[in-house]
Amino acid sequence: MIKLTAGDIFDGQKFLGADRCLILDDDGAISAVVPRSWAGDGIIEVEGWLSPGFVNTHCHLELSHMQGLIPEGTGLPVFLQTVMEQRETPAPEVMQDAMARAAAAMKAEGVVAVGDICNTAASLALKTQPGIYWHSFVECMGFIDAAAPRRLEHSLAVLARFKEKGLPCSIVPHAPYSVSATLFRLLAGMENNTPVSIHNQESASEDSLYRSKTGAFLDFYRHFNMDISGFGMTGKSSLRSYLPYFAATPRMLLVHNTYTEPEDVRYAASREQEIFWCLCPNANLYIESRLPDVKTLMNEGARITLGTDSLASNRQLSMWEEISAIHRHFPEIPMAAIMQWATLNGAQALGISATYGSFEKGKKPGLVQIHNGNAKAYTI
Ligand SMILES: [Zn+2]
């Protein structure tokens, strides 16, 4: 039995104070949280706070070799254009090395689970290693409607590689501006495919595209000689345009939400399924120099999670840096709320809260020590 006390203990939802003792079984499973005075002898004093392990709900491990390559503050369409034009496949060992370093940094910081976007099976070998729970979101894209069956087939082949290894995975749309109506319908029709994640309203141009077929994405399509004459605007926001396709998907993870309006949050809340809102503040600052309307999301009761996005759009893959960015820009938001986004809510979004996200009896959520402004995995 292991007994830990700390300057404070965050249990996944609230701070318990300094007079509590966290008791774990020898295998790391949570046994109880009791008053310190009940815990008897052999208590280990941990400096700083203790928290359950972090859950990063949005990452692109495959882009780890792109650290520092893409200029900041260009806005999303130019960012995407630059990524696509620089996206020469590096030598396999360069990519594997960058992914291994990024995964090791996350593990050292106390990340225990990651929702990771995959366009290929490059991360497969790494994900069969123990240490981090990975849910691979195999991403499908194609804005030209006629190409939808071929695009789906390509992504299903990648998905099959993850399934063969028994790794948790689902097939997901990339974004409203890169997925055609037919492809949306095909993806939404996949069975036993949850959660579904999608990049949502990361740029103002996404809503202009759907509302009025105007905005910077038209330049983006033109740049790549894409004929989008088949795209029919809906006159509605992008969220309202695509969410109805997924009526039968029990759990959705909407990522970024930088330009989501309050009425869209209310619309999403009116849907039957569980919806989680993943924020990646440092990536939003990197790409669009803007943050989502976090207060509105909170006021509307949105279930928020945090993600790091990729090293193409972030200086590091650090959940603590994401927590700190929110805290710095919105000091009025209680730290307990932000910590819950990074732990319990993330675990619920990935469907793994029976094991991860909070200090409840029987769970093995991992431990993070936060001390002197840094977070690191605490190993017992
Ligand atoms: Zn992303």
Short mmCIF file of C-alpha atoms and ligand atoms in Angstrom, two decimals:
data_model
loop_
_atom_site.label_atom_id
_atom_site.label_comp_id
_atom_site.label_asym_id
_atom_site.label_seq_id
_atom_site.Cartn_x
_atom_site.Cartn_y
_atom_site.Cartn_z
CA MET A 1 0.00 0.00 0.00
CA ILE A 2 1.28 3.50 -0.89
CA LYS A 3 0.21 6.59 1.03
CA LEU A 4 0.75 10.03 -0.51
CA THR A 5 0.06 13.51 0.75
CA ALA A 6 0.82 16.75 -1.07
CA GLY A 7 0.46 20.52 -0.81
CA ASP A 8 -2.88 19.88 -2.51
CA ILE A 9 -4.61 16.94 -4.18
CA PHE A 10 -6.76 17.46 -7.27
CA ASP A 11 -9.06 14.44 -7.63
CA GLY A 12 -10.26 14.98 -11.22
CA GLN A 13 -13.01 17.45 -10.26
CA LYS A 14 -11.91 19.45 -7.24
CA PHE A 15 -8.98 20.33 -5.00
CA LEU A 16 -9.18 18.44 -1.71
CA GLY A 17 -6.63 20.47 0.30
CA ALA A 18 -3.46 19.52 2.10
CA ASP A 19 -4.98 17.40 4.86
CA ARG A 20 -5.92 14.44 2.65
CA CYS A 21 -4.01 11.28 1.96
CA LEU A 22 -4.23 9.37 -1.31
CA ILE A 23 -3.92 5.63 -0.78
CA LEU A 24 -2.94 3.37 -3.68
CA ASP A 25 -2.53 -0.38 -3.98
CA ASP A 26 0.96 -1.60 -4.85
CA ASP A 27 -0.10 -1.94 -8.51
CA GLY A 28 -1.05 1.77 -8.68
CA ALA A 29 -4.83 1.34 -8.39
CA ILE A 30 -6.60 3.94 -6.28
CA SER A 31 -7.75 2.51 -2.97
CA ALA A 32 -9.08 5.55 -1.09
CA VAL A 33 -8.67 9.21 -0.25
CA VAL A 34 -8.84 9.69 3.51
CA PRO A 35 -8.08 12.44 6.04
CA ARG A 36 -4.36 12.52 6.70
CA SER A 37 -4.96 11.81 10.40
CA TRP A 38 -6.52 8.44 9.54
CA ALA A 39 -3.68 7.29 7.33
CA GLY A 40 -1.27 6.13 10.06
CA ASP A 41 2.44 5.74 9.40
CA GLY A 42 4.52 5.53 6.26
CA ILE A 43 3.06 8.56 4.49
CA ILE A 44 5.14 9.98 1.62
CA GLU A 45 5.06 13.78 1.41
CA VAL A 46 4.99 15.01 -2.19
CA GLU A 47 5.94 18.61 -2.94
CA GLY A 48 3.38 20.69 -4.85
CA TRP A 49 0.09 19.18 -6.01
CA LEU A 50 -0.91 15.73 -7.16
CA SER A 51 -3.35 15.20 -10.00
CA PRO A 52 -4.58 12.21 -12.00
CA GLY A 53 -2.64 11.70 -15.26
CA PHE A 54 -3.42 14.10 -18.09
CA VAL A 55 -5.54 13.09 -21.09
CA ASN A 56 -4.56 14.86 -24.30
CA THR A 57 -7.59 14.59 -26.59
CA HIS A 58 -6.07 16.09 -29.73
CA CYS A 59 -2.61 15.47 -31.08
CA HIS A 60 -1.00 14.66 -34.45
CA LEU A 61 2.02 12.60 -33.51
CA GLU A 62 2.77 12.09 -37.22
CA LEU A 63 3.66 15.77 -37.61
CA SER A 64 6.27 15.73 -34.83
CA HIS A 65 9.16 16.22 -37.27
CA MET A 66 7.65 19.59 -38.33
CA GLN A 67 8.56 21.46 -35.15
CA GLY A 68 9.45 25.08 -35.93
CA LEU A 69 8.94 24.74 -39.70
CA ILE A 70 5.68 26.67 -40.13
CA PRO A 71 5.51 30.44 -39.51
CA GLU A 72 3.17 31.67 -36.77
CA GLY A 73 0.11 33.90 -37.10
CA THR A 74 -0.71 33.30 -40.77
CA GLY A 75 -4.34 32.20 -40.28
CA LEU A 76 -5.60 28.70 -41.00
CA PRO A 77 -5.90 28.61 -44.83
CA VAL A 78 -2.30 29.82 -45.32
CA PHE A 79 -1.11 27.54 -42.50
CA LEU A 80 -2.69 24.52 -44.22
CA GLN A 81 -1.27 25.49 -47.57
CA THR A 82 2.21 25.75 -46.05
CA VAL A 83 1.87 22.41 -44.25
CA MET A 84 0.69 20.68 -47.43
CA GLU A 85 3.49 22.15 -49.50
CA GLN A 86 6.15 21.24 -46.93
CA ARG A 87 4.72 17.84 -46.28
CA GLU A 88 7.42 15.83 -47.94
CA THR A 89 7.53 12.50 -46.22
CA PRO A 90 10.75 12.49 -44.22
CA ALA A 91 12.98 9.44 -43.99
CA PRO A 92 11.17 6.83 -41.87
CA GLU A 93 13.81 6.94 -39.15
CA VAL A 94 13.53 10.77 -38.88
CA MET A 95 9.78 10.48 -38.44
CA GLN A 96 9.99 7.57 -35.99
CA ASP A 97 12.62 9.39 -33.94
CA ALA A 98 10.56 12.60 -33.79
CA MET A 99 7.42 10.68 -32.80
CA ALA A 100 9.28 8.70 -30.13
CA ARG A 101 10.73 11.89 -28.63
CA ALA A 102 7.32 13.61 -28.63
CA ALA A 103 5.65 10.59 -26.99
CA ALA A 104 8.42 10.35 -24.38
CA ALA A 105 8.03 14.05 -23.53
CA MET A 106 4.29 13.59 -23.04
CA LYS A 107 4.83 10.54 -20.85
CA ALA A 108 7.42 12.37 -18.75
CA GLU A 109 4.93 15.19 -18.20
CA GLY A 110 2.30 12.79 -16.87
CA VAL A 111 0.13 12.30 -19.97
CA VAL A 112 -1.49 8.85 -19.69
CA ALA A 113 -3.85 8.87 -22.67
CA VAL A 114 -3.88 10.57 -26.08
CA GLY A 115 -6.43 10.97 -28.85
CA ASP A 116 -4.12 11.02 -31.86
CA ILE A 117 -5.00 11.97 -35.43
CA CYS A 118 -3.47 9.62 -38.01
CA ASN A 119 -3.30 10.00 -41.78
CA THR A 120 -1.05 6.95 -42.09
CA ALA A 121 -0.08 3.94 -40.01
CA ALA A 122 3.35 5.44 -39.21
CA SER A 123 2.66 5.57 -35.47
CA LEU A 124 1.53 1.95 -35.28
CA ALA A 125 4.70 0.41 -33.84
CA LEU A 126 5.07 3.12 -31.21
CA LYS A 127 1.48 2.63 -30.08
CA THR A 128 1.96 -1.06 -29.37
CA GLN A 129 4.49 -0.08 -26.65
CA PRO A 130 3.17 0.19 -23.09
CA GLY A 131 3.04 3.49 -21.17
CA ILE A 132 0.38 5.61 -22.88
CA TYR A 133 -3.16 4.69 -23.92
CA TRP A 134 -3.63 5.80 -27.52
CA HIS A 135 -6.91 6.25 -29.34
CA SER A 136 -6.07 6.67 -33.02
CA PHE A 137 -8.43 8.87 -35.00
CA VAL A 138 -7.79 7.76 -38.57
CA GLU A 139 -8.55 10.87 -40.54
CA CYS A 140 -10.32 10.91 -43.88
CA MET A 141 -10.53 13.91 -46.18
CA GLY A 142 -11.64 14.78 -49.69
CA PHE A 143 -13.65 17.82 -50.71
CA ILE A 144 -14.36 16.60 -54.25
CA ASP A 145 -17.54 14.61 -53.93
CA ALA A 146 -16.85 12.08 -56.69
CA ALA A 147 -13.64 10.97 -54.94
CA ALA A 148 -15.43 10.07 -51.69
CA PRO A 149 -15.55 6.24 -52.08
CA ARG A 150 -11.84 6.14 -53.02
CA ARG A 151 -10.87 8.39 -50.09
CA LEU A 152 -12.87 6.23 -47.70
CA GLU A 153 -11.26 3.07 -49.01
CA HIS A 154 -7.80 4.55 -48.48
CA SER A 155 -8.55 5.52 -44.86
CA LEU A 156 -10.27 2.21 -44.13
CA ALA A 157 -7.06 0.44 -45.15
CA VAL A 158 -5.16 2.53 -42.58
CA LEU A 159 -7.85 1.86 -39.96
CA ALA A 160 -7.55 -1.89 -40.60
CA ARG A 161 -3.84 -1.75 -39.69
CA PHE A 162 -4.71 -0.34 -36.24
CA LYS A 163 -7.57 -2.82 -35.80
CA GLU A 164 -5.32 -5.77 -36.69
CA LYS A 165 -3.09 -4.83 -33.75
CA GLY A 166 -6.10 -4.51 -31.44
CA LEU A 167 -5.44 -0.78 -30.91
CA PRO A 168 -8.36 1.54 -30.06
CA CYS A 169 -9.31 3.51 -33.18
CA SER A 170 -12.09 5.15 -35.16
CA ILE A 171 -12.35 6.68 -38.63
CA VAL A 172 -13.12 10.40 -38.60
CA PRO A 173 -13.64 13.38 -40.91
CA HIS A 174 -10.81 15.92 -41.04
CA ALA A 175 -12.78 19.19 -41.16
CA PRO A 176 -15.90 20.73 -42.71
CA TYR A 177 -13.83 22.48 -45.41
CA SER A 178 -12.06 19.27 -46.47
CA VAL A 179 -14.86 16.68 -46.43
CA SER A 180 -17.61 16.53 -49.06
CA ALA A 181 -21.28 15.79 -48.38
CA THR A 182 -20.97 12.23 -49.71
CA LEU A 183 -17.85 11.55 -47.66
CA PHE A 184 -19.59 12.91 -44.54
CA ARG A 185 -22.50 10.51 -45.18
CA LEU A 186 -20.18 7.54 -45.69
CA LEU A 187 -18.20 8.31 -42.51
CA ALA A 188 -21.34 8.88 -40.45
CA GLY A 189 -22.64 5.49 -41.61
CA MET A 190 -19.71 3.53 -40.17
CA GLU A 191 -20.82 1.17 -37.40
CA ASN A 192 -19.22 0.87 -33.96
CA ASN A 193 -17.18 3.95 -34.73
CA THR A 194 -16.94 6.19 -31.70
CA PRO A 195 -15.84 8.71 -30.66
CA VAL A 196 -15.80 10.75 -33.85
CA SER A 197 -13.54 13.77 -33.75
CA ILE A 198 -13.52 16.67 -36.23
CA HIS A 199 -11.65 19.97 -36.51
CA ASN A 200 -14.46 22.46 -35.93
CA GLN A 201 -14.68 26.18 -36.71
CA GLU A 202 -10.93 26.71 -36.45
CA SER A 203 -11.13 29.64 -38.84
CA ALA A 204 -13.78 32.28 -39.63
CA SER A 205 -13.54 31.25 -43.30
CA GLU A 206 -15.14 27.90 -42.50
CA ASP A 207 -18.49 29.48 -41.65
CA SER A 208 -18.25 31.87 -44.65
CA LEU A 209 -17.79 28.85 -46.90
CA TYR A 210 -20.97 27.18 -45.64
CA ARG A 211 -23.04 30.31 -45.16
CA SER A 212 -22.25 32.09 -48.44
CA LYS A 213 -19.55 30.17 -50.37
CA THR A 214 -17.13 33.03 -49.81
CA GLY A 215 -13.92 33.58 -47.84
CA ALA A 216 -10.30 32.49 -47.77
CA PHE A 217 -10.97 28.78 -48.42
CA LEU A 218 -11.97 29.67 -52.00
CA ASP A 219 -8.41 30.99 -52.52
CA PHE A 220 -7.07 27.82 -50.93
CA TYR A 221 -9.04 25.57 -53.35
CA ARG A 222 -8.03 27.74 -56.30
CA HIS A 223 -4.38 27.52 -55.26
CA PHE A 224 -4.58 23.73 -55.48
CA ASN A 225 -6.66 23.84 -58.70
CA MET A 226 -9.61 22.20 -57.02
CA ASP A 227 -12.96 22.52 -58.78
CA ILE A 228 -15.50 23.04 -56.01
CA SER A 229 -18.44 23.88 -58.25
CA GLY A 230 -20.18 20.81 -56.79
CA PHE A 231 -20.13 22.25 -53.27
CA GLY A 232 -23.51 23.63 -52.29
CA MET A 233 -23.54 26.20 -49.51
CA THR A 234 -26.10 25.52 -46.80
CA GLY A 235 -26.69 29.07 -45.57
CA LYS A 236 -25.92 27.80 -42.06
CA SER A 237 -22.79 27.64 -39.90
CA SER A 238 -20.47 24.73 -40.65
CA LEU A 239 -21.39 23.03 -37.35
CA ARG A 240 -25.11 23.11 -38.14
CA SER A 241 -24.37 21.86 -41.64
CA TYR A 242 -22.44 18.70 -40.75
CA LEU A 243 -23.62 17.67 -37.25
CA PRO A 244 -26.96 16.26 -38.52
CA TYR A 245 -25.03 13.61 -40.52
CA PHE A 246 -23.79 12.18 -37.21
CA ALA A 247 -27.18 11.81 -35.52
CA ALA A 248 -26.44 8.13 -34.81
CA THR A 249 -22.90 8.69 -33.42
CA PRO A 250 -23.08 8.47 -29.62
CA ARG A 251 -20.04 10.62 -28.82
CA MET A 252 -18.41 13.48 -30.75
CA LEU A 253 -15.27 15.47 -30.05
CA LEU A 254 -15.26 18.91 -31.68
CA VAL A 255 -11.74 20.29 -31.83
CA HIS A 256 -10.62 23.96 -31.70
CA ASN A 257 -13.96 25.82 -31.79
CA THR A 258 -12.09 29.10 -32.16
CA TYR A 259 -14.97 30.79 -33.98
CA THR A 260 -17.95 28.92 -32.50
CA GLU A 261 -20.86 31.22 -31.69
CA PRO A 262 -23.12 30.78 -28.62
CA GLU A 263 -26.07 29.68 -30.78
CA ASP A 264 -23.94 26.87 -32.23
CA VAL A 265 -23.06 25.68 -28.71
CA ARG A 266 -26.78 25.66 -27.86
CA TYR A 267 -27.58 23.85 -31.09
CA ALA A 268 -24.99 21.16 -30.27
CA ALA A 269 -26.43 20.84 -26.75
CA SER A 270 -29.86 20.17 -28.24
CA ARG A 271 -28.55 17.07 -30.06
CA GLU A 272 -29.06 13.60 -28.59
CA GLN A 273 -25.40 12.59 -28.52
CA GLU A 274 -22.67 13.45 -26.02
CA ILE A 275 -20.56 16.32 -27.35
CA PHE A 276 -17.14 17.28 -26.05
CA TRP A 277 -15.38 20.52 -26.98
CA CYS A 278 -11.61 20.16 -27.24
CA LEU A 279 -9.56 23.34 -26.90
CA CYS A 280 -5.96 23.65 -28.10
CA PRO A 281 -5.20 27.21 -27.01
CA ASN A 282 -1.50 27.31 -27.86
CA ALA A 283 -2.17 26.03 -31.41
CA ASN A 284 -4.93 28.63 -31.86
CA LEU A 285 -2.51 31.34 -30.78
CA TYR A 286 0.16 29.89 -33.09
CA ILE A 287 -2.09 29.74 -36.18
CA GLU A 288 -4.84 32.34 -35.79
CA SER A 289 -3.50 34.50 -32.90
CA ARG A 290 -6.90 34.10 -31.32
CA LEU A 291 -8.55 32.02 -28.59
CA PRO A 292 -12.01 30.43 -28.49
CA ASP A 293 -14.78 32.07 -26.48
CA VAL A 294 -14.09 29.87 -23.49
CA LYS A 295 -16.43 31.75 -21.16
CA THR A 296 -19.39 31.23 -23.47
CA LEU A 297 -18.61 27.54 -23.79
CA MET A 298 -18.55 27.29 -19.99
CA ASN A 299 -21.73 29.36 -19.55
CA GLU A 300 -23.54 27.12 -22.01
CA GLY A 301 -22.49 24.05 -20.03
CA ALA A 302 -20.15 22.66 -22.73
CA ARG A 303 -18.02 19.70 -21.66
CA ILE A 304 -14.53 20.92 -22.42
CA THR A 305 -11.34 18.90 -22.94
CA LEU A 306 -7.80 20.00 -23.81
CA GLY A 307 -5.40 18.99 -26.55
CA THR A 308 -1.98 20.03 -27.75
CA ASP A 309 -2.49 19.71 -31.52
CA SER A 310 0.80 19.01 -33.33
CA LEU A 311 4.39 20.20 -33.29
CA ALA A 312 3.61 21.84 -36.67
CA SER A 313 1.33 24.26 -34.80
CA ASN A 314 2.67 24.28 -31.26
CA ARG A 315 6.06 24.85 -29.68
CA GLN A 316 5.63 21.79 -27.45
CA LEU A 317 3.17 19.00 -26.75
CA SER A 318 2.51 19.90 -23.13
CA MET A 319 -0.85 19.67 -21.42
CA TRP A 320 0.50 21.81 -18.60
CA GLU A 321 1.35 24.55 -21.11
CA GLU A 322 -2.26 24.35 -22.42
CA ILE A 323 -3.63 24.59 -18.87
CA SER A 324 -1.30 27.52 -18.17
CA ALA A 325 -2.33 29.31 -21.39
CA ILE A 326 -6.00 29.14 -20.41
CA HIS A 327 -5.16 30.26 -16.89
CA ARG A 328 -3.07 33.19 -18.19
CA HIS A 329 -5.70 34.42 -20.66
CA PHE A 330 -8.76 33.71 -18.48
CA PRO A 331 -7.53 34.14 -14.88
CA GLU A 332 -11.13 34.21 -13.62
CA ILE A 333 -11.71 30.56 -14.63
CA PRO A 334 -11.11 28.37 -11.56
CA MET A 335 -8.02 26.18 -11.86
CA ALA A 336 -10.12 23.17 -10.78
CA ALA A 337 -12.30 23.58 -13.89
CA ILE A 338 -9.28 23.71 -16.22
CA MET A 339 -7.69 20.72 -14.49
CA GLN A 340 -10.92 18.73 -14.92
CA TRP A 341 -10.83 19.45 -18.66
CA ALA A 342 -7.29 18.04 -18.76
CA THR A 343 -8.14 14.90 -16.77
CA LEU A 344 -11.66 13.57 -16.16
CA ASN A 345 -13.40 15.22 -19.13
CA GLY A 346 -10.69 14.00 -21.49
CA ALA A 347 -11.06 10.46 -20.18
CA GLN A 348 -14.84 10.64 -20.65
CA ALA A 349 -14.44 11.97 -24.19
CA LEU A 350 -12.20 9.02 -25.12
CA GLY A 351 -14.49 6.56 -23.31
CA ILE A 352 -11.84 5.47 -20.81
CA SER A 353 -13.07 7.02 -17.57
CA ALA A 354 -13.41 3.59 -15.93
CA THR A 355 -9.60 3.63 -15.67
CA TYR A 356 -8.40 7.20 -16.20
CA GLY A 357 -9.20 10.78 -15.26
CA SER A 358 -9.86 10.78 -11.51
CA PHE A 359 -8.85 9.40 -8.12
CA GLU A 360 -11.74 6.99 -7.68
CA LYS A 361 -11.46 3.54 -6.14
CA GLY A 362 -10.22 0.90 -8.57
CA LYS A 363 -9.03 3.30 -11.27
CA LYS A 364 -5.40 3.43 -12.42
CA PRO A 365 -5.28 7.03 -13.62
CA GLY A 366 -1.54 7.67 -13.23
CA LEU A 367 -0.15 10.55 -11.19
CA VAL A 368 1.08 14.01 -12.09
CA GLN A 369 3.12 16.14 -9.72
CA ILE A 370 2.79 19.87 -10.30
CA HIS A 371 5.54 21.76 -8.54
CA ASN A 372 7.36 25.06 -9.11
CA GLY A 373 5.30 25.75 -12.24
CA ASN A 374 6.09 22.42 -13.90
CA ALA A 375 4.25 19.15 -14.34
CA LYS A 376 5.86 15.73 -14.37
CA ALA A 377 4.79 12.14 -14.06
CA TYR A 378 5.03 10.96 -10.47
CA THR A 379 6.08 7.36 -10.30
CA ILE A 380 5.51 5.24 -7.22
ZN ZN B 1 -5.51 19.06 -35.41
#
